[in-house]
mmCIF file of C-alpha atoms in Angstrom:
data_model
loop_
_atom_site.group_PDB
_atom_site.id
_atom_site.type_symbol
_atom_site.label_atom_id
_atom_site.label_comp_id
_atom_site.label_asym_id
_atom_site.label_seq_id
_atom_site.Cartn_x
_atom_site.Cartn_y
_atom_site.Cartn_z
ATOM 1 C CA MET K 20 3.132 8.161 -38.233
ATOM 2 C CA ALA K 21 -0.380 8.596 -39.650
ATOM 3 C CA ASP K 22 0.347 12.309 -40.188
ATOM 4 C CA ARG K 23 3.411 11.453 -42.262
ATOM 5 C CA VAL K 24 1.372 9.108 -44.447
ATOM 6 C CA LYS K 25 -1.282 11.834 -44.788
ATOM 7 C CA ASP K 26 1.415 14.399 -45.668
ATOM 8 C CA ASN K 27 3.001 12.026 -48.195
ATOM 9 C CA ASN K 28 -0.384 11.296 -49.782
ATOM 10 C CA PHE K 29 -1.141 15.024 -50.049
ATOM 11 C CA ILE K 30 2.247 15.757 -51.606
ATOM 12 C CA GLN K 31 1.937 12.822 -54.030
ATOM 13 C CA GLU K 32 -1.545 13.973 -55.044
ATOM 14 C CA LYS K 33 -0.233 17.494 -55.789
ATOM 15 C CA ILE K 34 2.706 16.091 -57.775
ATOM 16 C CA ASN K 35 0.267 14.011 -59.848
ATOM 17 C CA GLN K 36 -1.965 17.033 -60.433
ATOM 18 C CA ILE K 37 1.016 19.128 -61.539
ATOM 19 C CA SER K 38 2.185 16.292 -63.817
ATOM 20 C CA GLU K 39 -1.268 16.182 -65.421
ATOM 21 C CA GLN K 40 -1.079 19.926 -66.043
ATOM 22 C CA SER K 41 2.387 19.429 -67.532
ATOM 23 C CA VAL K 42 0.980 16.960 -70.080
ATOM 24 C CA ILE K 43 -1.907 19.306 -70.866
ATOM 25 C CA PHE K 44 0.534 22.201 -71.291
ATOM 26 C CA ARG K 45 2.789 20.138 -73.557
ATOM 27 C CA ASN K 46 -0.224 19.351 -75.762
ATOM 28 C CA PHE K 47 -1.164 23.026 -75.699
ATOM 29 C CA ALA K 48 2.351 24.009 -76.790
ATOM 30 C CA GLU K 49 2.243 21.533 -79.692
ATOM 31 C CA GLU K 50 -1.187 22.785 -80.785
ATOM 32 C CA SER K 51 -0.021 26.374 -80.430
ATOM 33 C CA ILE K 52 3.017 25.729 -82.628
ATOM 34 C CA SER K 53 0.796 24.038 -85.213
ATOM 35 C CA GLN K 54 -1.625 26.976 -85.082
ATOM 36 C CA SER K 55 1.254 29.433 -85.485
ATOM 37 C CA LEU K 56 2.481 27.578 -88.575
ATOM 38 C CA LYS K 57 -1.029 27.643 -90.052
ATOM 39 C CA MET K 58 -1.248 31.388 -89.384
ATOM 40 C CA CYS K 59 2.153 31.877 -91.022
ATOM 41 C CA ASN K 60 0.977 30.012 -94.131
ATOM 42 C CA TYR K 61 -2.236 32.018 -94.074
ATOM 43 C CA ALA K 62 -0.258 35.270 -93.963
ATOM 44 C CA GLU K 63 1.807 34.070 -96.939
ATOM 45 C CA ASP K 64 -1.431 33.289 -98.808
ATOM 46 C CA LEU K 65 -2.688 36.815 -98.096
ATOM 47 C CA ILE K 66 0.561 38.322 -99.367
ATOM 48 C CA LEU K 67 0.377 36.184 -102.511
ATOM 49 C CA PHE K 68 -3.251 37.149 -102.965
ATOM 50 C CA ALA K 69 -2.437 40.854 -102.688
ATOM 51 C CA GLU K 70 0.392 40.519 -105.221
ATOM 52 C CA CYS K 71 -1.658 38.550 -107.770
ATOM 53 C CA CYS K 72 -4.926 40.426 -107.440
ATOM 54 C CA ASP K 73 -4.632 42.623 -110.546
ATOM 55 C CA GLY K 74 -5.308 40.128 -113.323
ATOM 56 C CA ILE K 75 -7.926 37.956 -111.581
ATOM 57 C CA SER K 76 -11.582 37.887 -112.578
ATOM 58 C CA LYS K 77 -14.195 38.894 -110.031
ATOM 59 C CA GLU K 78 -15.507 35.314 -109.763
ATOM 60 C CA ASP K 79 -12.054 33.865 -109.112
ATOM 61 C CA LEU K 80 -11.340 36.678 -106.678
ATOM 62 C CA LEU K 81 -14.612 36.046 -104.828
ATOM 63 C CA GLU K 82 -13.931 32.293 -104.610
ATOM 64 C CA TYR K 83 -10.431 32.909 -103.295
ATOM 65 C CA LEU K 84 -11.745 35.424 -100.714
ATOM 66 C CA LYS K 85 -14.392 32.929 -99.528
ATOM 67 C CA SER K 86 -11.653 30.345 -98.998
ATOM 68 C CA LEU K 87 -9.553 32.852 -97.052
ATOM 69 C CA SER K 88 -12.600 33.855 -94.999
ATOM 70 C CA ARG K 89 -13.346 30.219 -94.062
ATOM 71 C CA ASP K 90 -9.709 29.732 -93.080
ATOM 72 C CA SER K 91 -9.816 32.947 -91.018
ATOM 73 C CA LEU K 92 -12.876 31.783 -89.073
ATOM 74 C CA LEU K 93 -11.323 28.361 -88.468
ATOM 75 C CA TYR K 94 -8.044 29.880 -87.240
ATOM 76 C CA LYS K 95 -9.908 32.312 -85.003
ATOM 77 C CA SER K 96 -11.856 29.415 -83.479
ATOM 78 C CA GLU K 97 -8.657 27.415 -82.917
ATOM 79 C CA ALA K 98 -6.941 30.453 -81.368
ATOM 80 C CA THR K 99 -9.912 30.932 -79.006
ATOM 81 C CA LYS K 100 -9.704 27.274 -77.955
ATOM 82 C CA LEU K 101 -5.975 27.644 -77.285
ATOM 83 C CA LYS K 102 -6.641 30.757 -75.218
ATOM 84 C CA GLU K 103 -9.228 28.828 -73.156
ATOM 85 C CA GLN K 104 -6.800 25.926 -72.697
ATOM 86 C CA ILE K 105 -4.033 28.150 -71.341
ATOM 87 C CA LYS K 106 -6.538 29.873 -69.017
ATOM 88 C CA ASN K 107 -7.691 26.460 -67.712
ATOM 89 C CA ILE K 108 -4.083 25.402 -67.127
ATOM 90 C CA GLU K 109 -3.392 28.667 -65.303
ATOM 91 C CA ASN K 110 -6.513 28.240 -63.127
ATOM 92 C CA SER K 111 -5.664 24.605 -62.302
ATOM 93 C CA LEU K 112 -2.106 25.458 -61.312
ATOM 94 C CA GLY K 113 -3.405 28.401 -59.267
ATOM 95 C CA ARG K 114 -5.773 26.100 -57.345
ATOM 96 C CA ILE K 115 -2.982 23.589 -56.745
ATOM 97 C CA ALA K 116 -0.688 26.369 -55.475
ATOM 98 C CA LYS K 117 -3.409 27.648 -53.107
ATOM 99 C CA GLU K 118 -3.992 24.134 -51.742
ATOM 100 C CA ILE K 119 -0.259 23.700 -51.160
ATOM 101 C CA LEU K 120 -0.008 27.090 -49.405
ATOM 102 C CA LYS K 121 -3.039 26.280 -47.235
ATOM 103 C CA TYR K 122 -1.501 22.935 -46.288
ATOM 104 C CA ASN K 123 1.836 24.610 -45.580
ATOM 105 C CA TYR K 124 0.161 27.137 -43.235
ATOM 106 C CA LYS K 125 -1.557 24.241 -41.453
ATOM 107 C CA ILE K 126 1.792 22.478 -40.964
ATOM 108 C CA ILE K 127 3.402 25.695 -39.684
ATOM 109 C CA LYS K 128 0.521 26.220 -37.216
ATOM 110 C CA GLU K 129 0.722 22.618 -36.001
ATOM 111 C CA ARG K 130 4.483 22.973 -35.570
ATOM 112 C CA LYS K 131 3.983 26.188 -33.562
ATOM 113 C CA ASP K 132 1.249 24.557 -31.447
ATOM 114 C CA LEU K 133 3.529 21.575 -30.810
ATOM 115 C CA SER K 134 6.397 23.882 -29.862
ATOM 116 C CA ASN K 135 4.116 25.747 -27.417
ATOM 117 C CA TYR K 136 2.929 22.438 -25.951
ATOM 118 C CA ILE K 137 6.526 21.258 -25.499
ATOM 119 C CA ASP K 138 7.435 24.557 -23.819
ATOM 120 C CA THR K 139 4.456 24.212 -21.447
ATOM 121 C CA GLU K 140 5.347 20.619 -20.578
ATOM 122 C CA ASN K 141 9.011 21.547 -20.041
ATOM 123 C CA LYS K 142 7.912 24.308 -17.648
ATOM 124 C CA ARG K 143 5.684 21.851 -15.762
ATOM 125 C CA THR K 144 8.550 19.361 -15.525
ATOM 126 C CA ASN K 145 10.939 22.032 -14.281
ATOM 127 C CA ASP K 146 8.347 23.270 -11.760
ATOM 128 C CA ALA K 147 7.821 19.700 -10.512
ATOM 129 C CA LYS K 148 11.583 19.178 -10.123
ATOM 130 C CA LEU K 149 11.901 22.477 -8.267
ATOM 131 C CA SER K 150 8.998 21.554 -5.981
ATOM 132 C CA ALA K 151 10.534 18.133 -5.281
ATOM 133 C CA ASN K 152 13.875 19.735 -4.410
ATOM 134 C CA ARG K 153 12.149 22.212 -2.071
ATOM 135 C CA SER K 154 10.337 19.322 -0.353
ATOM 136 C CA LYS K 155 13.645 17.563 0.230
ATOM 137 C CA ILE K 156 15.127 20.727 1.708
ATOM 138 C CA VAL K 157 12.122 21.173 4.045
ATOM 139 C CA ALA K 158 12.263 17.499 5.050
ATOM 140 C CA GLY K 159 15.991 17.784 5.627
ATOM 141 C CA LEU K 160 15.505 20.849 7.812
ATOM 142 C CA GLY K 161 12.782 19.005 9.747
ATOM 143 C CA LEU K 162 15.116 16.058 10.255
ATOM 144 C CA ILE K 163 17.914 18.311 11.508
ATOM 145 C CA THR K 164 15.516 20.180 13.821
ATOM 146 C CA ALA K 165 14.158 16.930 15.251
ATOM 147 C CA ALA K 166 17.660 15.571 15.797
ATOM 148 C CA VAL K 167 18.834 18.754 17.504
ATOM 149 C CA SER K 168 15.748 18.872 19.748
ATOM 150 C CA ILE K 169 16.057 15.275 21.052
ATOM 151 C CA PRO K 170 17.815 16.353 24.252
ATOM 152 C CA LEU K 171 15.331 19.182 24.776
ATOM 153 C CA THR K 172 12.137 17.164 24.224
ATOM 154 C CA GLY K 173 13.141 14.169 26.229
ATOM 155 C CA GLY K 174 12.935 11.809 23.242
ATOM 156 C CA ALA K 175 9.542 12.926 21.940
ATOM 157 C CA SER K 176 11.237 14.325 18.878
ATOM 158 C CA LEU K 177 12.379 10.796 18.005
ATOM 159 C CA VAL K 178 8.894 10.185 16.566
ATOM 160 C CA ALA K 179 9.220 13.341 14.465
ATOM 161 C CA LEU K 180 12.698 12.217 13.486
ATOM 162 C CA GLY K 181 11.335 8.906 12.195
ATOM 163 C CA VAL K 182 8.556 10.565 10.204
ATOM 164 C CA SER K 183 10.945 13.188 8.832
ATOM 165 C CA GLY K 184 13.411 10.506 7.853
ATOM 166 C CA LEU K 185 10.745 8.610 5.970
ATOM 167 C CA THR K 186 9.667 11.805 4.240
ATOM 168 C CA PHE K 187 13.253 12.654 3.352
ATOM 169 C CA ILE K 188 13.995 9.185 2.016
ATOM 170 C CA GLY K 189 10.711 8.925 0.126
ATOM 171 C CA GLY K 190 11.241 12.383 -1.333
#
């Protein structure tokens, strides 16, 4: 019974860990979508910039490029964080999967060991039954021999008959 509780606790712990990773992944997906939308807007800004570049003064152009550069660095940083998040999720799920596989192998080994133990005990039981049946046959033969030899031994085999009978009955 204690093993079942231990198994249930292990399974519940792994379910909780996977659920935590699910929440983290959901947050990652939302952040990733938000980042993708920002990058889309950024690409549109670059296209607009390229189209409107001809009539802009150098100062305005430089200011606009600085703004785009700051945005680029920010988006790169956010993309790097997202990449790290997905790697952490992947590593966590990989560890959980390894722990589950290790536990599964342990259960399979214990089941095999138990099966081998049961087979050994069944063989012992069968051997004991066979030995008991052989003893009854030997005792029965002794009883028959003693009974047949009563006239030849002048009654001395009656003692053997009594002992054999007790052996046969006691089995």
